Amino acid sequence: MITYIMLGLILGLFFFFFSIFLKNKKIFFKAHRQAKDILLQTEQKNKAQLKKLQERESVYRQENRDFLLRKKNRLEHKKQQSQSYLKRQERFYSEKIVEKTKISKKISSIIEKNTLEMKTKEKEVEQTKKDNQVQKNILKTNLENSAQANVVDMKEYLKEKRGNQLEQNAKIQSKELLESLSVMAEKKAKNILHNGLNRFTMPYCPHRGIGIITFNSDEHFHFFCETHSHLFPKLESICELTIKTTEQTVEVLTRDPMRRKWASDFLEKILFYKKPLQDGQMEEILKKQKNYLLKTIQDDGKKAFQKLQLKPLHNNILNVFGTLQYRYSFTQNQYAHCLEVGFLCGLLASEIDAEVKKYRLSGLLHDLGKAIDHNKQGGHAVIGADLLARHDVNPDVVYAIRSHHHDTPPKSSLDFLVIAADALSGARPGARRSTANSYNQKMDQLEEIGNSFNEITHTLVLNAGRELRVFVDSKRVSDKRILDLHKELVEKVETECKYPHQIKIMIIRKSSAIQKAGRAS
């Protein structure tokens, strides 16, 4: 059974593979036929392509033959051109050679000619050298002969030249030294003033002015005038002054400070007397007042010297100095001013290691002449110095007082420190102020200066004398003239006015044109 099954399977497999073989063979023959057909078609295509290639080759050969022919023709043409160019170049260079030959012949002839000339020149140069040597020998001989004669002159010339150079260098060095010393001196002076002012502790609160008696009411004033006005003429005669009555005031007018104080004390004494004075009472009161005043003046003089720890001088000097208690300058009390200057002078002297007492004495007495300048001619500095010289005061002190307003030129440190201390005391805030008279004088002076120019039509003084405004005539003054006029006005104000502040000056020129326009209705 199994054998039949195996036989059946083998036969089945045989027929299966045989059928596959037949089928593949059929496919093979079919593919063979198709391959033959493809080969035949390919061969036909190749023949057609070969034919086309042969045709193209023939065409290419023909074209190549034409190209080569054209190229050959071009080369032959270029060859002909090159040959013609070479012929032209040959002719050109042959002509150049001929020309160069001619030039070389000319150059050779010129060289020969120059050679002959050079030989001639060499001979001339040799002769010139010989002549120069002869002249040189002659000149050398002359110089040797004249050198000895000019040695002294040359020495003097060199000495003068060197001296001028040294003088110029010395001037430059001295100028630089002076500038450096000036800077150092200014710095040192500022330091001295700074230290001295920091040490200044003297209080200052004196009364302002004397000679004016004021009243509390009109009734009191009228009662005083009705009761005691008959004494005024006699008082004026005894004290040699003038008494002026105004609204609620009685003013004593005189240049002598002691007489003004004497009369003022008398009027203040009788101010509240309800009855008229009897005969002889006035003279008695005046005598007592005078004695008391003289004693007070002498005591004030001694006190000033005691405050500065100085040895008192002659009684006459003490009396004159005490009178300064009633002397004023720009409302500054001169007694207190002299004390300030003396104290400041001593402080500044201590900063420079100078003799303090001599400097204090010079500062204390520097304005002594103001006490007696009302009845003597000259400046107070000269008057005071002359008074001290008559009483054998130290000549250095006398000279410092005489020169503190530059009546004589200051020389020593004492002179300059007195000037500095005087300026410091006067410049202290609140020390001085202008009076009504000085203010009015200043305003009038500025107005007079403005009106002194013919071109100025009107003058205004504004801001308490700190501004001057003037108007000019526009018909007489041009814009260009305004500048010159302004300069002249400024120079005149600076020359004639001596005030410690700046003054603004303005010039106004106004031009106007007025004309009516319109038609009549």
Short mmCIF file of C-alpha atoms in Angstrom, two decimals:
data_model
loop_
_atom_site.label_atom_id
_atom_site.label_comp_id
_atom_site.label_asym_id
_atom_site.label_seq_id
_atom_site.Cartn_x
_atom_site.Cartn_y
_atom_site.Cartn_z
CA MET A 1 0.00 0.00 0.00
CA ILE A 2 2.71 2.35 0.94
CA THR A 3 4.54 1.36 -2.21
CA TYR A 4 1.57 2.35 -4.35
CA ILE A 5 1.32 5.60 -2.49
CA MET A 6 5.01 6.36 -2.99
CA LEU A 7 4.75 5.35 -6.65
CA GLY A 8 1.77 7.57 -7.08
CA LEU A 9 3.62 10.49 -5.48
CA ILE A 10 6.67 9.96 -7.67
CA LEU A 11 4.55 9.81 -10.82
CA GLY A 12 2.69 12.86 -9.69
CA LEU A 13 5.94 14.72 -9.11
CA PHE A 14 7.30 13.57 -12.51
CA PHE A 15 4.31 14.79 -14.39
CA PHE A 16 4.36 18.01 -12.42
CA PHE A 17 8.02 18.78 -13.22
CA PHE A 18 7.54 17.56 -16.84
CA SER A 19 4.64 19.93 -17.31
CA ILE A 20 6.77 22.74 -15.83
CA PHE A 21 9.63 21.80 -18.23
CA LEU A 22 7.31 21.89 -21.24
CA LYS A 23 5.95 25.19 -20.13
CA ASN A 24 9.45 26.66 -19.63
CA LYS A 25 10.61 25.34 -22.99
CA LYS A 26 7.68 27.01 -24.65
CA ILE A 27 8.57 30.21 -22.86
CA PHE A 28 12.23 29.80 -23.91
CA PHE A 29 11.37 29.42 -27.59
CA LYS A 30 9.09 32.38 -27.40
CA ALA A 31 11.86 34.45 -25.77
CA HIS A 32 14.34 33.23 -28.39
CA ARG A 33 12.09 34.42 -31.17
CA GLN A 34 11.61 37.75 -29.45
CA ALA A 35 15.40 38.09 -29.03
CA LYS A 36 15.91 37.42 -32.73
CA ASP A 37 13.37 40.04 -33.58
CA ILE A 38 15.09 42.51 -31.25
CA LEU A 39 18.52 41.74 -32.75
CA LEU A 40 17.14 42.19 -36.24
CA GLN A 41 15.58 45.50 -35.34
CA THR A 42 18.78 46.60 -33.61
CA GLU A 43 20.87 45.68 -36.63
CA GLN A 44 18.58 47.65 -38.89
CA LYS A 45 18.78 50.65 -36.57
CA ASN A 46 22.57 50.38 -36.45
CA LYS A 47 22.76 50.31 -40.23
CA ALA A 48 20.59 53.41 -40.42
CA GLN A 49 22.70 55.16 -37.79
CA LEU A 50 25.91 54.09 -39.54
CA LYS A 51 24.61 55.54 -42.75
CA LYS A 52 23.77 58.80 -40.97
CA LEU A 53 27.22 58.86 -39.39
CA GLN A 54 28.88 58.34 -42.74
CA GLU A 55 26.86 61.18 -44.17
CA ARG A 56 27.77 63.40 -41.23
CA GLU A 57 31.42 62.42 -41.57
CA SER A 58 31.46 63.43 -45.19
CA VAL A 59 29.82 66.74 -44.31
CA TYR A 60 32.32 67.31 -41.46
CA ARG A 61 35.24 66.51 -43.68
CA GLN A 62 34.00 68.96 -46.23
CA GLU A 63 33.54 71.66 -43.54
CA ASN A 64 36.94 70.89 -42.03
CA ARG A 65 38.52 71.15 -45.41
CA ASP A 66 36.97 74.60 -45.88
CA PHE A 67 38.08 75.72 -42.38
CA LEU A 68 41.64 74.61 -42.97
CA LEU A 69 41.65 76.37 -46.27
CA ARG A 70 40.43 79.62 -44.68
CA LYS A 71 42.94 79.28 -41.87
CA LYS A 72 45.71 78.70 -44.38
CA ASN A 73 44.66 81.82 -46.25
CA ARG A 74 44.66 83.84 -43.03
CA LEU A 75 48.12 82.60 -42.09
CA GLU A 76 49.45 83.48 -45.50
CA HIS A 77 47.92 86.97 -45.15
CA LYS A 78 49.53 87.45 -41.74
CA LYS A 79 52.83 86.24 -43.12
CA GLN A 80 52.65 88.84 -45.85
CA GLN A 81 51.78 91.54 -43.30
CA SER A 82 54.69 90.50 -41.07
CA GLN A 83 57.09 90.59 -43.96
CA SER A 84 55.92 94.06 -44.95
CA TYR A 85 56.22 95.24 -41.28
CA LEU A 86 59.73 93.81 -41.05
CA LYS A 87 60.70 95.62 -44.22
CA ARG A 88 59.33 98.89 -42.84
CA GLN A 89 61.16 98.39 -39.52
CA GLU A 90 64.33 97.58 -41.37
CA ARG A 91 64.06 100.78 -43.37
CA PHE A 92 63.26 102.79 -40.16
CA TYR A 93 66.20 101.41 -38.19
CA SER A 94 68.53 101.82 -41.08
CA GLU A 95 67.52 105.48 -41.23
CA LYS A 96 68.02 105.76 -37.44
CA ILE A 97 71.45 104.21 -37.71
CA VAL A 98 72.40 106.71 -40.35
CA GLU A 99 71.07 109.55 -38.18
CA LYS A 100 72.85 108.27 -35.05
CA THR A 101 76.04 107.98 -37.02
CA LYS A 102 75.77 111.61 -38.02
CA ILE A 103 75.03 112.62 -34.38
CA SER A 104 77.96 110.60 -33.06
CA LYS A 105 80.22 112.33 -35.53
CA LYS A 106 78.95 115.70 -34.31
CA ILE A 107 79.38 114.64 -30.65
CA SER A 108 82.92 113.47 -31.28
CA SER A 109 83.71 116.81 -32.88
CA ILE A 110 82.14 118.66 -29.90
CA ILE A 111 84.10 116.49 -27.46
CA GLU A 112 87.29 117.29 -29.24
CA LYS A 113 86.41 120.95 -29.13
CA ASN A 114 85.52 120.80 -25.40
CA THR A 115 88.70 118.92 -24.68
CA LEU A 116 90.67 121.74 -26.19
CA GLU A 117 88.65 124.27 -24.22
CA MET A 118 89.14 122.30 -20.98
CA LYS A 119 92.85 122.27 -21.49
CA THR A 120 92.72 126.02 -22.02
CA LYS A 121 90.57 126.43 -18.87
CA GLU A 122 92.94 124.28 -16.84
CA LYS A 123 95.77 126.50 -17.83
CA GLU A 124 93.72 129.56 -16.83
CA VAL A 125 92.77 127.93 -13.48
CA GLU A 126 96.39 127.15 -12.76
CA GLN A 127 97.26 130.74 -13.47
CA THR A 128 94.36 131.92 -11.26
CA LYS A 129 95.52 129.67 -8.42
CA LYS A 130 98.95 131.15 -8.65
CA ASP A 131 97.48 134.68 -8.61
CA ASN A 132 95.21 133.79 -5.63
CA GLN A 133 98.14 132.37 -3.73
CA VAL A 134 100.01 135.60 -4.29
CA GLN A 135 96.94 137.61 -3.12
CA LYS A 136 96.51 135.26 -0.14
CA ASN A 137 100.08 135.78 0.92
CA ILE A 138 99.66 139.54 0.60
CA LEU A 139 96.35 139.43 2.58
CA LYS A 140 97.88 137.21 5.26
CA THR A 141 100.73 139.65 5.65
CA ASN A 142 98.28 142.57 5.92
CA LEU A 143 96.09 140.71 8.45
CA GLU A 144 99.07 139.79 10.58
CA ASN A 145 100.12 143.41 10.52
CA SER A 146 96.63 144.74 11.36
CA ALA A 147 95.66 142.00 13.87
CA GLN A 148 98.05 143.27 16.47
CA ALA A 149 96.64 146.77 16.06
CA ASN A 150 92.99 145.57 16.39
CA VAL A 151 93.40 143.23 19.38
CA VAL A 152 92.42 145.96 21.84
CA ASP A 153 89.40 147.00 19.74
CA MET A 154 88.29 143.38 19.44
CA LYS A 155 88.58 142.87 23.19
CA GLU A 156 86.51 146.00 23.82
CA TYR A 157 83.90 144.87 21.29
CA LEU A 158 83.64 141.41 22.84
CA LYS A 159 83.54 142.92 26.31
CA GLU A 160 80.74 145.30 25.29
CA LYS A 161 78.80 142.50 23.58
CA ARG A 162 79.18 140.22 26.58
CA GLY A 163 78.21 143.06 28.88
CA ASN A 164 75.02 143.70 26.88
CA GLN A 165 74.12 140.01 27.04
CA LEU A 166 74.74 139.88 30.77
CA GLU A 167 72.72 143.06 31.27
CA GLN A 168 69.81 141.66 29.26
CA ASN A 169 69.92 138.36 31.16
CA ALA A 170 70.09 140.26 34.44
CA LYS A 171 67.02 142.32 33.48
CA ILE A 172 65.06 139.17 32.62
CA GLN A 173 66.11 137.42 35.82
CA SER A 174 65.40 140.49 37.92
CA LYS A 175 61.96 140.84 36.34
CA GLU A 176 61.14 137.20 37.08
CA LEU A 177 62.49 137.59 40.60
CA LEU A 178 60.42 140.73 41.18
CA GLU A 179 57.28 138.99 39.94
CA SER A 180 57.86 136.00 42.20
CA LEU A 181 58.69 138.29 45.14
CA SER A 182 55.55 140.33 44.44
CA VAL A 183 53.40 137.21 44.54
CA MET A 184 55.09 136.02 47.73
CA ALA A 185 54.81 139.48 49.31
CA GLU A 186 51.12 139.73 48.47
CA LYS A 187 50.49 136.29 49.93
CA LYS A 188 52.48 137.17 53.06
CA ALA A 189 50.68 140.52 53.43
CA LYS A 190 47.27 138.84 53.17
CA ASN A 191 48.33 136.31 55.77
CA ILE A 192 49.53 139.08 58.11
CA LEU A 193 46.27 141.03 57.70
CA HIS A 194 44.22 137.87 58.20
CA ASN A 195 46.01 136.95 61.41
CA GLY A 196 45.94 140.52 62.71
CA LEU A 197 42.21 140.99 62.07
CA ASN A 198 41.40 137.66 63.69
CA ARG A 199 43.13 138.88 66.85
CA PHE A 200 41.36 142.28 66.81
CA THR A 201 38.75 142.28 69.58
CA MET A 202 38.30 145.97 70.44
CA PRO A 203 34.56 146.83 70.77
CA TYR A 204 33.31 149.89 68.91
CA CYS A 205 30.07 151.64 69.76
CA PRO A 206 30.69 155.42 70.05
CA HIS A 207 27.99 158.06 69.83
CA ARG A 208 27.32 159.70 66.48
CA GLY A 209 28.04 163.41 66.42
CA ILE A 210 27.44 166.29 68.83
CA GLY A 211 26.24 169.88 68.63
CA ILE A 212 22.50 169.30 68.10
CA ILE A 213 20.00 169.75 70.96
CA THR A 214 16.66 168.01 70.34
CA PHE A 215 13.36 168.50 72.16
CA ASN A 216 10.55 166.10 72.96
CA SER A 217 7.76 168.46 71.88
CA ASP A 218 7.05 171.81 70.29
CA GLU A 219 5.93 173.22 73.65
CA HIS A 220 9.27 172.39 75.24
CA PHE A 221 11.14 173.89 72.30
CA HIS A 222 9.12 177.11 72.33
CA PHE A 223 9.44 177.42 76.12
CA PHE A 224 13.22 176.98 75.91
CA CYS A 225 13.53 179.59 73.16
CA GLU A 226 11.31 182.10 74.98
CA THR A 227 13.17 181.58 78.27
CA HIS A 228 16.80 181.32 77.15
CA SER A 229 17.06 182.65 73.57
CA HIS A 230 18.38 185.97 74.89
CA LEU A 231 21.51 184.05 75.98
CA PHE A 232 22.35 182.89 72.46
CA PRO A 233 24.19 186.07 71.29
CA LYS A 234 26.30 186.18 74.45
CA LEU A 235 27.03 182.45 74.18
CA GLU A 236 28.06 182.92 70.54
CA SER A 237 30.42 185.73 71.57
CA ILE A 238 32.05 183.84 74.46
CA CYS A 239 32.44 180.49 72.66
CA GLU A 240 33.11 182.05 69.23
CA LEU A 241 30.52 180.00 67.34
CA THR A 242 27.08 180.20 65.74
CA ILE A 243 23.78 178.93 67.13
CA LYS A 244 21.06 178.00 64.66
CA THR A 245 17.46 177.15 65.61
CA THR A 246 15.26 174.96 63.42
CA GLU A 247 12.06 172.99 64.04
CA GLN A 248 12.49 171.38 67.49
CA THR A 249 16.33 171.58 67.32
CA VAL A 250 19.07 173.97 68.36
CA GLU A 251 22.30 173.42 66.43
CA VAL A 252 25.78 174.58 67.43
CA LEU A 253 27.94 175.40 64.38
CA THR A 254 31.72 175.69 64.58
CA ARG A 255 34.81 173.92 63.27
CA ASP A 256 36.44 173.81 66.71
CA PRO A 257 35.32 170.50 68.30
CA MET A 258 36.12 171.62 71.88
CA ARG A 259 34.10 174.86 71.61
CA ARG A 260 31.19 172.94 70.07
CA LYS A 261 31.23 170.51 73.02
CA TRP A 262 31.54 173.40 75.49
CA ALA A 263 28.47 175.20 74.10
CA SER A 264 26.48 171.97 73.75
CA ASP A 265 27.13 171.04 77.39
CA PHE A 266 25.95 174.50 78.49
CA LEU A 267 22.72 174.24 76.48
CA GLU A 268 22.04 170.76 77.81
CA LYS A 269 22.69 172.06 81.34
CA ILE A 270 20.04 174.80 81.09
CA LEU A 271 17.67 172.68 79.00
CA PHE A 272 15.27 172.10 81.91
CA TYR A 273 15.77 175.42 83.72
CA LYS A 274 12.30 176.90 84.14
CA LYS A 275 13.52 180.40 85.03
CA PRO A 276 15.83 182.69 83.10
CA LEU A 277 19.40 182.82 84.33
CA GLN A 278 20.41 185.71 86.57
CA ASP A 279 23.37 188.00 85.95
CA GLY A 280 26.63 186.16 86.34
CA GLN A 281 25.04 182.69 86.37
CA MET A 282 25.82 182.11 82.69
CA GLU A 283 29.53 182.96 83.09
CA GLU A 284 29.78 180.78 86.19
CA ILE A 285 28.19 177.76 84.47
CA LEU A 286 30.38 178.23 81.39
CA LYS A 287 33.50 178.43 83.57
CA LYS A 288 32.62 175.22 85.39
CA GLN A 289 31.78 173.49 82.11
CA LYS A 290 35.08 174.60 80.59
CA ASN A 291 37.16 173.39 83.54
CA TYR A 292 35.34 170.06 83.54
CA LEU A 293 35.79 169.75 79.78
CA LEU A 294 39.53 170.46 79.95
CA LYS A 295 39.96 167.88 82.70
CA THR A 296 37.91 165.35 80.72
CA ILE A 297 40.01 165.97 77.61
CA GLN A 298 43.26 165.43 79.52
CA ASP A 299 41.87 162.27 81.15
CA ASP A 300 40.76 160.93 77.76
CA GLY A 301 44.26 161.50 76.40
CA LYS A 302 45.82 159.58 79.30
CA LYS A 303 43.26 156.76 79.01
CA ALA A 304 44.14 156.25 75.33
CA PHE A 305 47.82 155.75 76.18
CA GLN A 306 46.91 153.47 79.08
CA LYS A 307 44.67 151.29 76.88
CA LEU A 308 47.55 150.69 74.48
CA GLN A 309 50.07 150.30 77.34
CA LEU A 310 52.15 153.26 76.17
CA LYS A 311 54.12 155.78 78.17
CA PRO A 312 52.28 159.17 78.18
CA LEU A 313 53.87 162.00 76.23
CA HIS A 314 53.85 165.75 76.86
CA ASN A 315 50.65 167.16 78.42
CA ASN A 316 50.10 169.35 75.38
CA ILE A 317 49.97 166.25 73.17
CA LEU A 318 47.62 164.51 75.62
CA ASN A 319 45.27 167.51 75.61
CA VAL A 320 45.26 167.73 71.83
CA PHE A 321 44.64 164.00 71.50
CA GLY A 322 41.78 164.10 74.03
CA THR A 323 40.08 166.73 71.86
CA LEU A 324 39.66 164.04 69.18
CA GLN A 325 36.85 162.65 71.36
CA TYR A 326 34.71 165.44 69.85
CA ARG A 327 36.11 165.35 66.31
CA TYR A 328 34.28 163.41 63.59
CA SER A 329 35.12 162.45 60.02
CA PHE A 330 32.31 160.97 57.93
CA THR A 331 30.47 160.57 61.29
CA GLN A 332 33.33 158.32 62.57
CA ASN A 333 34.63 159.35 65.99
CA GLN A 334 38.32 160.12 65.54
CA TYR A 335 39.28 159.27 69.13
CA ALA A 336 37.94 155.72 68.72
CA HIS A 337 39.39 155.58 65.20
CA CYS A 338 42.91 156.41 66.47
CA LEU A 339 42.61 153.78 69.20
CA GLU A 340 41.60 151.21 66.57
CA VAL A 341 44.49 152.14 64.29
CA GLY A 342 46.99 151.98 67.18
CA PHE A 343 45.73 148.58 68.28
CA LEU A 344 45.73 147.24 64.69
CA CYS A 345 49.24 148.59 64.11
CA GLY A 346 50.48 146.72 67.16
CA LEU A 347 48.85 143.47 65.99
CA LEU A 348 50.37 143.77 62.51
CA ALA A 349 53.77 144.63 64.01
CA SER A 350 53.71 141.49 66.13
CA GLU A 351 53.10 139.45 62.95
CA ILE A 352 56.38 140.72 61.46
CA ASP A 353 58.34 140.65 64.75
CA ALA A 354 58.67 144.44 64.90
CA GLU A 355 58.72 146.80 67.88
CA VAL A 356 55.06 146.73 68.92
CA LYS A 357 55.00 149.86 71.10
CA LYS A 358 56.52 152.11 68.44
CA TYR A 359 53.97 150.87 65.92
CA ARG A 360 51.12 151.36 68.39
CA LEU A 361 52.25 154.93 69.11
CA SER A 362 52.41 155.72 65.37
CA GLY A 363 48.92 154.36 64.78
CA LEU A 364 47.50 156.11 67.85
CA LEU A 365 48.82 159.55 66.88
CA HIS A 366 48.43 159.31 63.09
CA ASP A 367 45.35 161.63 63.00
CA LEU A 368 46.47 163.93 65.82
CA GLY A 369 46.44 166.89 63.41
CA LYS A 370 42.66 166.63 62.96
CA ALA A 371 42.20 168.08 66.45
CA ILE A 372 43.83 171.39 65.43
CA ASP A 373 43.44 171.51 61.64
CA HIS A 374 40.55 174.00 61.98
CA ASN A 375 42.92 176.86 62.82
CA LYS A 376 46.07 175.83 60.91
CA GLN A 377 46.94 175.67 57.21
CA GLY A 378 47.80 172.34 55.61
CA GLY A 379 46.80 168.72 55.81
CA HIS A 380 46.18 167.07 59.13
CA ALA A 381 49.05 164.57 58.58
CA VAL A 382 51.61 167.37 58.20
CA ILE A 383 50.11 169.41 61.08
CA GLY A 384 50.22 166.43 63.45
CA ALA A 385 53.77 165.48 62.43
CA ASP A 386 55.00 169.05 62.97
CA LEU A 387 53.42 169.16 66.44
CA LEU A 388 55.06 165.87 67.45
CA ALA A 389 58.41 166.96 66.02
CA ARG A 390 58.35 170.09 68.21
CA HIS A 391 57.96 167.85 71.28
CA ASP A 392 60.91 165.58 70.33
CA VAL A 393 58.91 162.47 69.48
CA ASN A 394 60.73 159.56 67.78
CA PRO A 395 61.62 160.67 64.19
CA ASP A 396 60.43 157.33 62.78
CA VAL A 397 57.01 157.91 64.34
CA VAL A 398 56.91 161.49 63.04
CA TYR A 399 57.79 160.37 59.50
CA ALA A 400 55.19 157.57 59.56
CA ILE A 401 52.48 160.08 60.57
CA ARG A 402 53.60 162.58 57.92
CA SER A 403 53.50 159.93 55.17
CA HIS A 404 50.27 158.10 56.02
CA HIS A 405 48.41 160.20 53.40
CA HIS A 406 51.44 160.23 51.04
CA ASP A 407 52.38 163.85 51.78
CA THR A 408 55.84 162.31 51.83
CA PRO A 409 56.58 158.92 50.25
CA PRO A 410 56.38 155.99 52.72
CA LYS A 411 59.65 154.10 53.11
CA SER A 412 59.74 151.70 56.05
CA SER A 413 57.45 148.92 57.21
CA LEU A 414 56.21 151.28 59.94
CA ASP A 415 54.95 153.76 57.34
CA PHE A 416 53.12 151.11 55.33
CA LEU A 417 51.55 149.40 58.35
CA VAL A 418 50.14 152.73 59.59
CA ILE A 419 48.56 153.25 56.16
CA ALA A 420 47.16 149.69 56.19
CA ALA A 421 45.73 149.98 59.71
CA ASP A 422 44.16 153.38 58.89
CA ALA A 423 42.48 151.86 55.82
CA LEU A 424 41.23 148.83 57.80
CA SER A 425 39.66 151.00 60.48
CA GLY A 426 37.96 153.29 57.99
CA ALA A 427 36.74 150.41 55.80
CA ARG A 428 35.16 148.46 58.65
CA PRO A 429 31.40 148.01 57.99
CA GLY A 430 29.46 150.76 59.74
CA ALA A 431 32.51 152.83 60.63
CA ARG A 432 31.70 155.69 58.29
CA ARG A 433 28.67 157.04 56.52
CA SER A 434 27.88 160.03 54.43
CA THR A 435 26.13 163.03 55.86
CA ALA A 436 23.34 164.92 54.14
CA ASN A 437 25.75 167.65 53.10
CA SER A 438 28.23 165.23 51.53
CA TYR A 439 25.36 163.42 49.80
CA ASN A 440 23.99 166.64 48.32
CA GLN A 441 27.51 167.69 47.32
CA LYS A 442 28.01 164.40 45.51
CA MET A 443 24.68 164.69 43.66
CA ASP A 444 25.39 168.30 42.65
CA GLN A 445 28.89 167.41 41.46
CA LEU A 446 27.61 164.61 39.21
CA GLU A 447 24.93 166.88 37.78
CA GLU A 448 27.49 169.63 37.10
CA ILE A 449 29.77 167.16 35.31
CA GLY A 450 26.90 166.02 33.08
CA ASN A 451 25.81 169.57 32.25
CA SER A 452 29.39 170.66 31.47
CA PHE A 453 29.13 169.09 27.98
CA ASN A 454 27.43 171.23 25.34
CA GLU A 455 25.84 168.23 23.60
CA ILE A 456 24.02 167.14 26.79
CA THR A 457 20.58 168.71 27.21
CA HIS A 458 19.45 167.13 30.48
CA THR A 459 21.11 165.23 33.35
CA LEU A 460 19.57 162.85 35.89
CA VAL A 461 21.37 161.44 38.95
CA LEU A 462 19.68 158.22 40.10
CA ASN A 463 20.11 155.49 42.75
CA ALA A 464 21.72 157.76 45.34
CA GLY A 465 24.48 158.77 42.96
CA ARG A 466 25.22 155.28 41.65
CA GLU A 467 23.76 156.00 38.20
CA LEU A 468 24.18 159.01 35.91
CA ARG A 469 21.74 159.26 33.01
CA VAL A 470 22.14 162.03 30.42
CA PHE A 471 20.11 163.01 27.35
CA VAL A 472 21.73 164.43 24.21
CA ASP A 473 20.42 166.45 21.29
CA SER A 474 19.84 163.97 18.43
CA LYS A 475 20.34 166.72 15.83
CA ARG A 476 23.80 167.65 17.13
CA VAL A 477 25.10 164.23 18.24
CA SER A 478 25.48 161.27 15.88
CA ASP A 479 25.63 157.61 16.89
CA LYS A 480 29.38 157.62 16.31
CA ARG A 481 29.86 160.74 18.46
CA ILE A 482 27.94 159.08 21.33
CA LEU A 483 30.78 156.58 21.85
CA ASP A 484 33.41 159.34 22.11
CA LEU A 485 31.14 161.44 24.33
CA HIS A 486 30.51 158.48 26.62
CA LYS A 487 34.26 157.86 26.95
CA GLU A 488 34.93 161.54 27.75
CA LEU A 489 32.13 161.58 30.35
CA VAL A 490 33.44 158.44 32.06
CA GLU A 491 36.99 159.83 32.20
CA LYS A 492 35.78 163.11 33.69
CA VAL A 493 33.72 161.36 36.37
CA GLU A 494 36.67 159.10 37.28
CA THR A 495 39.00 162.12 37.47
CA GLU A 496 36.82 164.52 39.47
CA CYS A 497 34.76 162.18 41.68
CA LYS A 498 36.39 160.24 44.50
CA TYR A 499 33.70 157.87 45.76
CA PRO A 500 34.19 154.25 46.90
CA HIS A 501 31.79 152.61 44.46
CA GLN A 502 31.06 152.30 40.76
CA ILE A 503 28.84 154.77 38.91
CA LYS A 504 26.75 153.54 35.99
CA ILE A 505 26.73 156.10 33.16
CA MET A 506 24.06 155.97 30.43
CA ILE A 507 23.68 158.26 27.41
CA ILE A 508 20.25 158.44 25.74
CA ARG A 509 19.77 159.76 22.21
CA LYS A 510 16.16 159.86 21.09
CA SER A 511 15.03 160.43 17.51
CA SER A 512 11.36 160.83 16.60
CA ALA A 513 9.46 161.73 13.43
CA ILE A 514 5.82 162.88 13.54
CA GLN A 515 3.65 163.37 10.48
CA LYS A 516 -0.12 163.35 10.02
CA ALA A 517 -1.66 161.06 7.40
CA GLY A 518 -5.21 160.90 5.99
CA ARG A 519 -7.59 162.54 3.56
CA ALA A 520 -9.96 165.39 4.15
CA SER A 521 -13.54 164.23 4.66
#
